[in-house]
XYZ file of C-alpha atoms in Angstrom:
785
model
C -20.359 -41.880 6.459
C -19.490 -45.848 6.280
C -15.545 -45.693 4.999
C -16.171 -47.944 1.657
C -18.457 -44.039 0.655
C -16.628 -41.754 1.778
C -13.872 -43.959 -0.282
C -16.676 -43.669 -3.868
C -16.673 -39.613 -3.389
C -13.363 -39.766 -3.211
C -12.098 -41.372 -6.716
C -15.421 -39.913 -8.426
C -14.154 -36.063 -6.789
C -10.000 -36.059 -6.617
C -8.763 -35.447 -10.124
C -5.468 -37.590 -9.533
C -1.545 -36.826 -10.582
C -1.498 -33.258 -12.150
C 0.295 -30.940 -9.111
C -1.683 -27.732 -8.359
C -1.205 -24.549 -9.152
C 1.048 -22.158 -6.650
C -0.522 -20.363 -4.216
C 2.772 -17.132 -4.753
C 2.977 -15.189 -1.952
C 1.491 -11.590 -1.893
C 1.808 -8.473 0.292
C -0.563 -5.693 1.256
C 1.457 -2.982 3.790
C 4.209 -2.118 5.890
C 3.828 -0.204 8.434
C 5.159 1.606 9.577
C 5.763 3.023 5.665
C 8.645 4.931 7.010
C 11.504 5.477 9.788
C 13.522 8.967 10.979
C 16.609 8.664 10.591
C 19.106 6.952 12.856
C 17.240 5.608 14.318
C 15.473 1.392 14.249
C 12.365 0.805 12.492
C 10.848 -2.533 13.817
C 7.306 -3.604 11.632
C 4.680 -4.905 10.462
C 4.831 -6.488 7.032
C 1.107 -7.768 6.359
C 1.463 -10.528 4.045
C -0.738 -13.554 2.199
C 0.794 -17.521 2.216
C 4.250 -16.708 3.595
C 3.925 -19.184 6.038
C 5.570 -18.728 9.149
C 8.315 -16.650 7.847
C 9.993 -15.020 4.462
C 12.862 -14.080 3.084
C 12.717 -9.939 3.222
C 14.623 -8.156 0.644
C 14.892 -3.591 1.741
C 16.426 -0.964 -1.126
C 18.892 1.940 -1.613
C 21.299 3.982 0.470
C 21.568 4.096 3.994
C 18.859 0.665 5.550
C 19.570 -2.413 6.540
C 16.850 -4.823 7.171
C 16.127 -8.366 8.707
C 15.751 -11.101 5.446
C 13.753 -12.691 7.358
C 10.052 -11.824 8.811
C 8.649 -13.704 11.141
C 4.952 -13.941 11.727
C 3.187 -12.431 14.775
C 0.685 -12.026 16.425
C -2.299 -10.227 13.781
C -3.634 -6.714 14.804
C -7.158 -7.556 13.909
C -10.490 -5.387 14.494
C -13.326 -6.751 12.855
C -15.215 -3.182 13.264
C -19.330 -2.590 11.650
C -20.478 -5.211 10.471
C -20.557 -5.531 6.675
C -24.257 -4.317 4.681
C -24.814 -5.732 0.982
C -24.208 -5.748 -1.698
C -20.011 -5.072 -0.510
C -20.243 -8.370 2.027
C -19.892 -9.883 -1.438
C -16.855 -8.693 -1.983
C -13.315 -10.524 -2.424
C -11.382 -9.670 0.885
C -8.396 -9.888 1.623
C -7.032 -10.921 5.474
C -3.645 -10.972 5.674
C -1.200 -12.464 8.986
C 1.473 -9.919 10.776
C 5.435 -10.340 9.958
C 7.501 -8.607 12.223
C 10.959 -7.237 11.072
C 13.393 -4.506 11.637
C 15.028 -2.436 9.778
C 18.721 -0.121 11.065
C 19.074 3.201 9.039
C 21.568 5.605 8.455
C 22.035 8.528 10.002
C 23.511 10.103 6.633
C 20.468 8.049 5.269
C 19.134 9.597 1.984
C 16.092 11.597 2.729
C 12.922 9.124 0.126
C 11.575 6.434 -0.626
C 13.050 3.044 -0.956
C 11.661 -0.163 -2.050
C 11.989 -3.781 0.093
C 9.513 -7.233 -1.887
C 9.540 -11.103 -0.003
C 9.591 -14.052 -1.341
C 8.947 -17.171 -0.870
C 9.653 -21.145 -2.496
C 6.427 -20.294 -4.493
C 7.352 -17.056 -6.211
C 7.858 -12.595 -5.030
C 5.653 -9.540 -4.711
C 6.034 -6.504 -6.636
C 8.334 -4.057 -4.456
C 7.101 -2.362 -2.392
C 6.958 1.436 -0.457
C 9.444 3.005 2.574
C 10.142 6.515 3.389
C 13.114 7.403 5.582
C 12.297 10.863 6.926
C 13.497 13.051 9.542
C 11.368 14.335 12.275
C 11.038 12.301 14.876
C 8.037 9.689 15.129
C 5.702 8.326 15.913
C 3.644 4.745 15.756
C -0.247 4.409 16.366
C -1.592 2.079 19.589
C -4.044 1.196 17.835
C -6.936 0.413 19.774
C -10.636 -0.433 18.354
C -13.993 2.313 19.094
C -14.371 5.086 18.657
C -11.389 6.829 18.094
C -9.528 8.182 21.537
C -7.380 11.974 21.063
C -4.031 10.919 21.082
C -1.732 14.037 22.324
C 1.794 14.379 20.438
C 5.013 16.923 20.814
C 5.814 19.155 17.933
C 7.266 18.141 15.003
C 6.788 14.835 14.428
C 5.495 12.276 11.709
C 2.913 9.541 12.695
C 2.843 6.457 11.992
C -0.954 5.205 11.520
C -3.515 2.790 10.304
C -7.786 3.980 9.323
C -8.524 1.810 10.438
C -11.047 -0.733 11.267
C -13.448 0.468 8.691
C -15.050 3.868 9.810
C -12.337 5.038 11.418
C -11.283 8.139 12.653
C -8.230 9.735 13.673
C -7.929 12.013 16.097
C -3.770 13.562 16.945
C -3.546 17.048 19.781
C -0.931 20.014 20.334
C -0.752 21.957 22.236
C -0.169 25.534 20.243
C -0.155 29.292 20.985
C -1.879 32.251 18.779
C -0.479 33.139 16.491
C 1.820 30.474 15.749
C 1.572 29.029 11.900
C 1.355 24.825 11.793
C 1.428 22.494 8.360
C -0.181 19.032 9.074
C 1.065 16.782 5.298
C -0.140 13.563 4.611
C 1.935 10.106 2.829
C -0.832 7.753 1.946
C -1.468 7.087 -1.655
C 1.457 8.856 -2.805
C 2.932 5.387 -1.055
C 0.810 2.877 -2.282
C -1.602 3.478 0.516
C -5.554 2.717 -0.130
C -6.521 5.868 1.799
C -7.658 8.980 0.296
C -7.511 10.500 3.275
C -9.477 14.016 4.923
C -7.838 16.321 7.195
C -10.028 18.473 9.875
C -8.555 21.038 11.977
C -10.535 21.621 14.555
C -10.286 24.942 17.666
C -9.481 24.424 21.468
C -13.517 25.345 21.147
C -14.078 22.425 18.981
C -14.875 24.300 15.938
C -13.556 23.611 11.928
C -10.575 25.709 11.786
C -9.231 24.153 7.613
C -9.897 20.876 6.480
C -9.038 19.670 3.154
C -8.858 15.784 0.902
C -6.648 16.621 -2.230
C -3.769 18.218 -2.527
C -0.830 15.582 -3.161
C -2.475 13.201 -6.056
C -5.406 11.750 -3.086
C -2.476 13.321 -0.365
C -4.092 16.110 2.252
C -2.041 19.027 4.038
C -3.609 21.827 5.998
C -1.191 24.958 6.957
C -3.276 27.808 8.614
C -2.430 30.215 11.900
C -4.333 29.842 15.011
C -6.433 31.989 16.612
C -6.153 31.158 19.952
C -3.714 29.752 22.692
C -5.121 25.793 23.640
C -5.067 21.748 22.393
C -6.139 21.504 18.455
C -7.083 18.395 17.221
C -5.791 17.177 13.746
C -8.309 14.203 12.224
C -7.814 12.012 9.711
C -9.796 9.368 8.416
C -11.111 8.063 4.624
C -13.141 10.364 2.411
C -15.766 7.945 1.797
C -14.900 6.549 5.850
C -13.149 3.032 4.845
C -10.462 1.469 5.960
C -8.591 -1.722 6.937
C -4.799 -2.903 7.583
C -3.444 -1.244 4.683
C -5.041 1.651 4.613
C -1.619 3.239 6.281
C -0.559 7.093 6.756
C 2.539 8.962 7.337
C 1.279 11.970 8.793
C 4.061 14.772 9.553
C 2.852 18.332 11.494
C 5.410 20.891 12.179
C 4.712 24.500 13.622
C 6.938 27.811 12.208
C 8.444 28.249 8.916
C 6.688 25.906 5.776
C 8.778 25.586 2.516
C 7.243 24.832 -0.176
C 9.474 24.665 -3.014
C 12.222 27.068 -4.913
C 13.385 28.130 -7.266
C 15.065 27.332 -9.585
C 13.472 23.665 -9.042
C 17.169 21.917 -9.365
C 20.917 22.636 -10.723
C 23.984 21.430 -12.121
C 25.698 18.144 -10.207
C 28.131 18.782 -7.914
C 27.515 23.230 -8.185
C 26.502 25.902 -5.824
C 22.805 27.750 -6.648
C 21.645 31.091 -5.607
C 17.545 29.411 -4.998
C 14.182 32.088 -4.184
C 12.063 29.678 -1.271
C 8.489 29.915 -1.368
C 6.215 29.762 1.655
C 6.023 31.274 4.837
C 8.403 33.147 7.518
C 11.189 31.961 5.162
C 14.183 34.565 3.862
C 12.861 37.446 1.668
C 17.152 36.846 -0.363
C 18.123 33.952 -2.063
C 19.725 31.496 0.455
C 22.583 29.309 -1.276
C 21.993 25.553 -2.696
C 25.158 22.902 -2.604
C 24.430 20.137 -4.954
C 25.849 16.628 -4.120
C 28.667 15.319 -6.558
C 27.196 11.985 -6.595
C 24.985 10.301 -9.545
C 21.218 10.960 -8.347
C 19.019 12.479 -10.511
C 16.937 14.517 -7.434
C 17.757 16.013 -3.589
C 16.426 16.606 -0.923
C 16.896 19.794 0.656
C 15.409 21.638 3.853
C 15.583 25.155 5.579
C 16.862 25.251 9.098
C 15.332 28.658 10.600
C 17.597 30.427 12.320
C 15.239 28.616 16.029
C 16.309 25.000 15.143
C 13.410 24.059 12.946
C 13.550 23.023 9.677
C 10.508 22.768 6.802
C 9.573 20.022 5.094
C 12.427 18.577 2.617
C 11.750 20.161 -1.001
C 11.942 18.190 -4.416
C 15.993 19.672 -6.574
C 16.959 18.068 -9.505
C 20.170 17.536 -10.759
C 22.151 16.903 -13.844
C 25.623 17.419 -16.144
C 23.740 20.174 -18.166
C 24.922 23.604 -18.006
C 22.020 25.349 -16.563
C 20.327 28.607 -17.676
C 17.958 30.449 -15.465
C 14.555 33.440 -17.044
C 15.539 36.730 -16.169
C 12.825 38.603 -15.114
C 11.351 40.974 -16.700
C 11.511 38.464 -20.008
C 13.023 41.099 -23.548
C 10.462 39.753 -25.281
C 7.730 41.308 -23.169
C 7.985 44.908 -24.519
C 8.253 43.979 -28.522
C 11.857 43.681 -28.171
C 13.725 39.944 -29.528
C 13.662 36.811 -26.710
C 17.880 37.231 -25.906
C 17.862 33.746 -23.708
C 19.281 31.168 -24.894
C 18.280 27.405 -25.315
C 21.308 25.712 -26.282
C 22.112 22.044 -27.465
C 22.664 20.518 -24.546
C 21.146 22.238 -21.254
C 18.546 22.689 -19.388
C 16.011 25.686 -18.901
C 14.972 27.113 -15.775
C 11.562 28.887 -16.031
C 8.666 30.119 -13.840
C 5.586 31.207 -15.365
C 4.764 34.103 -12.802
C 1.713 35.178 -13.358
C -1.680 35.041 -15.613
C -1.308 35.086 -19.070
C 2.562 34.527 -18.701
C 4.754 33.167 -21.649
C 8.016 32.540 -21.429
C 9.776 32.540 -24.838
C 13.383 30.860 -25.237
C 16.164 31.645 -28.675
C 15.816 28.534 -30.109
C 19.876 27.365 -31.100
C 20.626 24.983 -32.410
C 22.041 24.463 -36.884
C 20.277 23.233 -39.261
C 18.904 19.999 -39.485
C 19.996 18.824 -35.433
C 17.109 16.952 -33.578
C 16.407 18.253 -30.435
C 14.105 17.588 -27.978
C 13.230 19.333 -25.537
C 11.298 17.704 -21.774
C 9.255 20.239 -18.989
C 9.393 19.412 -16.021
C 6.990 20.818 -13.485
C 4.008 18.314 -12.319
C 6.409 15.670 -11.949
C 8.687 18.350 -9.615
C 5.717 19.616 -7.917
C 5.114 22.496 -9.778
C 1.685 23.216 -10.151
C 2.047 24.207 -14.184
C 0.325 22.409 -16.538
C 2.724 23.207 -19.520
C 1.923 23.112 -23.545
C 4.923 23.878 -25.409
C 5.841 25.011 -28.900
C 8.520 26.390 -31.805
C 6.875 29.425 -33.391
C 9.332 31.627 -35.564
C 9.750 35.182 -35.202
C 6.538 36.299 -36.329
C 4.656 33.394 -34.080
C 3.451 31.668 -36.304
C 3.609 27.674 -34.390
C 5.481 25.002 -36.117
C 5.217 22.047 -33.307
C 3.536 21.313 -30.792
C 3.201 19.342 -27.751
C 0.666 19.136 -24.710
C 0.743 15.856 -22.501
C 3.098 13.047 -21.979
C 1.400 9.709 -22.076
C -0.061 7.944 -19.089
C -1.804 11.880 -18.043
C 1.228 13.872 -17.368
C 0.772 17.180 -17.345
C 4.261 17.614 -18.244
C 5.087 18.328 -22.210
C 7.603 16.949 -24.792
C 8.083 17.108 -28.168
C 11.503 16.411 -30.542
C 11.667 18.439 -33.821
C 14.180 19.363 -36.435
C 15.497 22.456 -36.778
C 14.949 23.535 -40.418
C 16.553 25.917 -41.603
C 15.975 30.206 -41.952
C 14.720 31.308 -38.412
C 14.957 32.154 -35.508
C 13.456 29.610 -33.775
C 11.799 30.194 -30.163
C 10.134 27.008 -27.582
C 7.396 29.136 -26.635
C 6.517 27.672 -22.769
C 3.322 28.728 -21.260
C 0.433 27.115 -19.102
C -2.296 24.836 -20.468
C -5.172 28.320 -18.955
C -4.077 31.394 -20.213
C -5.987 32.237 -15.886
C -3.125 30.365 -13.887
C 0.210 31.392 -12.975
C 2.436 31.484 -9.515
C 5.245 31.886 -8.167
C 4.399 27.699 -8.269
C 3.961 27.731 -11.368
C 7.840 27.423 -12.492
C 9.798 24.533 -14.889
C 12.681 22.695 -15.940
C 13.093 22.198 -19.676
C 15.809 19.894 -21.120
C 16.920 20.580 -24.523
C 19.527 17.778 -25.856
C 19.982 16.757 -29.339
C 17.663 13.448 -29.778
C 19.388 10.724 -31.175
C 18.656 10.434 -34.932
C 17.929 6.652 -33.989
C 17.141 5.180 -30.198
C 14.470 3.646 -28.924
C 13.944 1.920 -25.529
C 12.461 -1.587 -23.369
C 9.760 -1.063 -21.240
C 8.718 -4.040 -18.252
C 5.593 -4.021 -17.163
C 6.593 -5.683 -14.370
C 9.477 -5.360 -11.954
C 8.549 -9.488 -11.035
C 8.613 -13.077 -12.962
C 7.762 -16.590 -11.193
C 7.973 -19.205 -12.729
C 7.103 -23.347 -11.934
C 9.357 -25.311 -12.426
C 9.003 -28.054 -15.499
C 6.824 -25.068 -16.044
C 6.512 -21.197 -18.603
C 6.205 -18.128 -17.802
C 5.860 -14.962 -20.580
C 6.561 -10.633 -20.648
C 5.033 -8.879 -22.674
C 8.343 -6.572 -23.867
C 6.818 -3.048 -25.053
C 9.928 -1.516 -26.958
C 9.626 2.601 -27.654
C 10.922 2.868 -30.741
C 11.880 6.909 -31.246
C 13.559 6.624 -35.277
C 14.741 3.245 -34.851
C 13.000 1.134 -37.026
C 15.377 -1.813 -37.130
C 15.699 -5.682 -35.749
C 16.546 -5.217 -31.577
C 18.595 -8.726 -30.385
C 17.367 -9.445 -26.551
C 19.948 -10.294 -24.043
C 18.937 -11.782 -20.565
C 21.793 -11.894 -18.192
C 21.851 -13.591 -15.048
C 19.657 -16.645 -15.934
C 20.123 -19.462 -13.620
C 21.138 -22.721 -14.926
C 17.592 -24.820 -16.369
C 16.344 -22.310 -17.132
C 15.329 -20.576 -20.643
C 14.136 -17.653 -22.315
C 12.834 -17.170 -26.013
C 11.374 -14.353 -28.716
C 14.127 -12.592 -27.569
C 14.531 -11.420 -31.170
C 12.223 -7.915 -32.432
C 11.724 -8.254 -36.140
C 11.275 -4.792 -37.691
C 9.492 -1.562 -36.099
C 7.583 -3.855 -34.460
C 6.387 -2.980 -30.821
C 6.601 -5.318 -28.449
C 7.950 -9.031 -28.264
C 6.972 -11.895 -25.722
C 9.529 -13.232 -23.748
C 9.316 -16.571 -22.558
C 10.958 -18.063 -19.861
C 11.193 -22.138 -19.033
C 12.337 -23.969 -16.374
C 13.276 -27.687 -16.796
C 12.119 -30.324 -13.655
C 15.141 -30.130 -12.397
C 15.829 -26.231 -12.328
C 16.356 -25.205 -8.711
C 13.888 -23.405 -6.727
C 16.130 -19.917 -6.472
C 15.973 -15.904 -6.781
C 17.505 -14.631 -9.422
C 17.585 -11.418 -11.208
C 18.074 -10.683 -14.415
C 18.826 -7.932 -16.685
C 17.072 -7.541 -20.005
C 20.158 -6.075 -22.626
C 18.700 -4.656 -26.498
C 21.049 -4.345 -29.183
C 20.456 -2.625 -31.981
C 20.927 -4.792 -35.360
C 22.107 -2.966 -37.672
C 22.520 0.820 -36.614
C 26.652 2.175 -36.935
C 27.136 2.179 -34.562
C 25.631 -0.607 -33.542
C 24.310 0.282 -29.559
C 21.955 -0.821 -26.765
C 19.617 -0.597 -24.665
C 18.494 -2.025 -20.202
C 15.226 -2.641 -19.834
C 13.365 -1.186 -16.835
C 9.613 -0.819 -14.860
C 8.306 3.052 -15.819
C 8.938 4.818 -11.908
C 6.940 8.478 -11.569
C 9.781 10.819 -11.544
C 11.893 11.208 -8.365
C 11.348 7.457 -7.173
C 14.213 5.035 -7.245
C 14.570 3.490 -10.974
C 14.031 -0.340 -11.324
C 16.398 -1.383 -13.939
C 16.765 -5.848 -13.187
C 13.902 -8.019 -13.546
C 13.515 -11.439 -9.624
C 12.827 -13.991 -11.373
C 11.382 -17.023 -8.930
C 11.813 -20.273 -10.508
C 9.166 -21.490 -7.465
C 7.941 -25.371 -6.920
C 4.616 -26.491 -7.754
C 2.165 -27.988 -5.035
C 2.119 -32.082 -5.496
C -1.544 -31.916 -3.351
C -5.120 -30.454 -3.212
C -8.168 -30.851 -1.489
C -11.457 -31.677 -3.081
C -15.387 -31.395 -1.545
C -18.235 -32.530 -3.709
C -20.595 -29.709 -3.802
C -22.510 -28.873 -0.777
C -24.614 -25.547 0.563
C -26.058 -26.377 4.729
C -27.824 -23.875 7.322
C -26.202 -23.315 10.033
C -26.737 -20.833 13.345
C -25.430 -17.822 13.973
C -23.505 -19.018 16.904
C -22.507 -21.866 16.492
C -20.052 -24.512 14.498
C -20.166 -26.886 11.241
C -17.542 -28.745 10.366
C -17.252 -29.892 6.431
C -15.328 -33.141 5.721
C -12.570 -33.218 3.055
C -11.021 -35.435 0.471
C -6.903 -35.143 -0.513
C -4.735 -36.091 -3.583
C -2.072 -36.075 -2.336
C -0.506 -37.097 -5.531
C 3.026 -38.671 -3.501
C 3.219 -36.067 -1.127
C 3.410 -38.345 2.327
C 4.404 -35.222 4.650
C 1.663 -33.539 7.523
C -0.984 -31.467 5.805
C -2.091 -27.881 7.647
C -4.858 -26.871 6.847
C -6.181 -23.362 7.707
C -8.812 -19.961 6.557
C -7.093 -18.554 3.593
C -5.745 -15.338 3.520
C -7.166 -14.667 0.784
C -11.293 -14.840 0.533
C -14.070 -14.747 -2.205
C -16.266 -13.272 -0.154
C -15.757 -11.150 3.320
C -15.893 -13.366 6.265
C -18.385 -11.820 8.547
C -16.812 -12.755 11.729
C -15.589 -16.723 10.811
C -13.112 -17.965 12.294
C -11.534 -21.750 11.558
C -8.670 -23.271 14.054
C -5.931 -25.122 12.082
C -5.989 -28.908 11.424
C -3.215 -31.239 10.462
C -3.718 -34.296 8.416
C -0.967 -36.495 9.433
C 0.914 -38.569 6.705
C -1.092 -40.393 5.202
C -3.859 -39.626 6.008
C -6.450 -38.346 3.404
C -9.757 -37.231 4.693
C -10.052 -34.383 7.283
C -12.894 -32.368 8.404
C -12.844 -28.672 9.120
C -14.408 -26.655 11.608
C -16.086 -22.864 11.337
C -17.589 -20.574 14.028
C -20.454 -18.618 13.166
C -20.809 -15.385 14.974
C -23.586 -15.164 16.953
C -24.048 -11.034 15.497
C -24.016 -12.965 11.702
C -26.560 -11.077 9.605
C -29.684 -14.379 9.087
C -30.306 -14.931 5.501
C -26.576 -14.620 4.522
C -24.839 -16.470 2.080
C -21.381 -17.197 4.043
C -18.799 -18.755 1.761
C -15.097 -19.759 3.445
C -11.616 -20.638 1.529
C -9.249 -22.878 3.096
C -5.789 -23.514 2.556
C -3.835 -26.329 2.679
C 0.293 -26.356 2.971
C 3.359 -28.579 3.531
C 6.915 -29.072 3.803
C 8.108 -31.062 0.098
C 12.043 -31.510 1.553
C 14.260 -31.912 -1.654
C 16.898 -34.573 -2.845
C 19.886 -32.013 -1.674
C 17.685 -31.470 1.773
C 16.853 -27.799 1.742
C 13.049 -27.354 2.438
C 10.335 -25.765 0.361
C 6.251 -25.021 2.248
C 4.186 -25.132 -0.773
C 0.495 -24.204 -0.704
C -2.630 -24.853 -2.076
C -5.877 -22.926 -2.354
C -9.441 -22.125 -4.466
C -11.963 -20.452 -4.436
C -13.698 -22.936 -6.953
C -17.325 -22.768 -4.587
C -17.126 -27.466 -4.888
C -14.065 -26.069 -2.042
C -15.937 -23.933 -0.110
C -17.512 -23.767 3.069
C -21.063 -22.553 2.087
C -23.313 -21.675 4.685
C -26.949 -20.682 4.751
C -27.181 -18.140 8.384
C -30.164 -19.709 10.422
C -31.184 -17.653 13.593
C -29.719 -18.692 17.223
C -30.461 -20.957 19.620
C -28.406 -20.026 22.825
C -29.707 -15.873 23.248
C -28.707 -12.877 26.336
C -31.029 -10.744 27.850
C -31.342 -7.557 30.038
C -33.023 -4.415 31.436
C -30.037 -2.364 31.391
C -28.374 -2.933 28.184
C -26.566 0.570 29.660
C -24.348 1.377 32.640
C -23.180 4.224 34.288
C -21.027 3.840 36.521
C -18.306 5.426 39.222
C -14.697 4.962 38.726
C -14.308 2.206 42.684
C -17.951 0.729 42.480
C -19.694 -1.953 41.849
C -22.759 -3.351 39.192
C -24.919 -6.110 39.187
C -26.657 -6.636 35.990
C -29.933 -9.147 35.656
C -29.398 -11.492 32.945
C -31.173 -14.105 31.583
C -31.226 -17.256 29.241
C -32.685 -17.932 26.672
C -32.649 -21.914 25.232
C -34.089 -22.671 21.715
C -34.823 -25.566 21.233
C -32.802 -28.948 21.299
C -30.469 -26.401 24.115
C -30.932 -28.325 27.767
C -27.927 -28.228 29.591
C -26.164 -25.262 31.674
C -25.087 -22.399 30.102
C -21.546 -20.079 30.956
C -21.398 -16.045 31.114
C -18.591 -13.960 31.138
C -17.539 -11.150 30.377
C -14.762 -9.928 28.498
C -13.400 -6.346 26.958
C -10.688 -4.410 24.008
C -7.725 -5.629 25.592
C -7.195 -1.386 26.123
C -9.840 -1.521 28.184
C -8.459 -1.894 32.123
C -9.513 -1.109 35.745
C -13.222 -3.799 35.562
C -13.188 -7.571 36.621
C -16.072 -9.714 36.448
C -16.481 -13.284 37.758
C -18.275 -15.919 35.507
C -21.347 -17.484 36.226
C -22.961 -20.532 36.188
C -26.951 -20.693 35.261
C -27.191 -24.330 35.735
C -29.810 -26.262 32.766
C -33.298 -25.590 34.969
C -32.921 -21.903 35.225
C -32.007 -18.937 33.190
C -32.469 -16.354 35.629
C -29.143 -14.790 36.892
C -26.792 -11.656 38.377
C -22.956 -10.582 36.898
C -21.699 -7.888 39.476
C -18.935 -6.721 37.507
C -16.431 -4.197 40.216
C -13.791 -0.947 38.573
C -11.616 -0.046 39.805
C -10.276 4.389 40.581
C -9.308 4.099 36.991
C -11.319 2.597 35.244
C -11.529 2.400 31.086
C -11.231 4.002 28.405
C -14.825 3.092 27.954
C -14.681 3.645 24.106
C -16.511 0.824 23.210
C -18.928 -1.929 25.120
C -17.634 -4.713 27.166
C -18.941 -8.254 25.765
C -21.204 -9.956 27.629
C -21.091 -13.870 26.068
C -23.091 -17.265 27.115
C -21.846 -20.224 25.965
C -23.167 -23.921 26.295
C -22.676 -27.586 24.706
C -26.086 -28.265 22.450
C -27.298 -31.731 21.721
C -23.961 -33.148 19.666
C -20.825 -31.806 22.375
C -20.688 -28.711 19.855
C -20.319 -25.091 21.503
C -23.146 -22.401 20.897
C -22.463 -18.909 22.035
C -24.395 -15.307 22.335
C -22.741 -12.564 22.076
C -24.549 -8.802 24.054
C -23.008 -5.973 24.335
C -23.108 -3.714 27.588
C -22.025 -0.347 27.368
C -20.217 1.970 29.952
C -19.933 4.926 30.457
C -17.880 6.910 33.678
C -19.738 9.947 35.326
C -18.207 12.976 36.552
């Protein structure tokens, strides 16, 4: 194309002046997703738009993580070909970044949060688990599942990757042993909807489970015979990707499901009844910590030194009351169990149809809140609570909290007269048992109160721009104005909308950053203060998190740097053959940026790439045009439309010497490499599609190279395999331009394999443009006994 025409096209299709929108960072997993106390864990974060490295932070006690994660080799398995219409869906291709975390020996068990940031934003917090069992990390391989032997007890860190993957873990057991297998995936934010299947030594299915803890699976079984057992895990929809991470804990022996009561007063010792298998029948003493925490994890240690899965106990500063069975009310007497203000009521719907009654002890006109904690802390109770009079007449009732939480809460102003009783029961009269325990917090509710709810824990604001945040106000009697204060605002950032009018259920905060605001990450605290209340009171905004998870009462705000440059090209759709390359020409609008610009395939695509690849291109300073070349695999589906999104990145240097990598990507059709897939131009054939081989032998495979119109040169044929397949070698062969027949010699050593997927025979040559043309042919191998 003549330079004058290229310049004209650039003028027609490039929009100058305005900076491009920044590409914020994004993360989809950490792998492994946890670690054992007292160990150092090397992990990988799957991220998008993180470039060569990115700041990393992990929150919580007992963990010390690397402050920077570095780009490393990404583990990628293509998996099965994606059929339509799934192939037309958006797809992420996270890159792996390495880091590590040292976990203290006394680190509290449970969740930690972590996040990543760049000069163009900060990611929401994600989860990491501190556990107690010895841990292993899956050695991931492509192809059919290869069973992996483990020693119990163990926590296995794995991934269901690629799609349709099945992981198989094996272990030895003696007849009559109790084995428990628990998956933690959905509770970590993983998209895995797991299915567990246990197979006996003779291959029979002993038991299986899909959903036990939300979408996470759990099985417990007794081994019928001595031998090696299989634990198989896969996604219920046979999906899978890099972010389908899981933690699978397998134990033998005692199994603890829960304890009763479900907690106690901070700094005290409770006598707890254990619920599970092979555990003491008499109560055991549990010392609760005096530290400022709302919950603690505890597990029982058997006489032989093995420990059960930890259970979560709730702790508070309130007086604890535990129900006495049998309840006198069941014999027609007046309930004597007091519901004092304040206190915590510990009870259990221990059989079908059971109804617990607690006598409310509070003065008339006192506003009391009764809040049930049951399903939120892992019990089976779907509670309903009522205030009733002595005849059983209902005064007020509550079933479920908002958001699908089946625990109950009601606020009631104690009426004169009485006596009044709190009734606790299950939604279904047919349910009840040891796992139907509950705690009811009985507290005096302020006559006038409110809470502030953050919709998210992050906010990104471009320098010179603005960002909006909707803050929800949950009012509990307070109807007045609220003054908001944002603590921690950096210089150059202001906020508007801090006055909340009477009765208003929300407000929109508008953050504005000046053109000179420093590119940085700040931790903000939003505090609301009542106006006109006597006495005045304040509340701190927080994100709603599941009970028992670390609280989030700070907003991470990133002042980001906009990307000055962008790329453009007039719309085009071209045909390209499978196994060939295609180059598309683009124009750069630098908008004053003079440094080098790196062009790659974007981490976030508008469609499945279907095997399309491309190398990094560096556009030198001053140049405003580039060509980008993509390679189509020979196995793509004919007639498909391939759409590839690109990303451009460069380093902006500030006046203070700081350097910030920024990027621009576009999912507009004009900016994509759009190709309609044509048939291959080069192919291979053989009369031996599969090989039955014996170790230590050599096999000769006859092959035929077929060239399409326009292909006239010599071809090279070589064999490759997945990294885990070893013990073979084959020298590349050349097929001259005037030939098509050849023999491929493959040598196998004394211990080849594992051949859980085919070898790949690949032919390659140059076309009339001097560009490579390739074709791949699978060659299955089976070892003969």
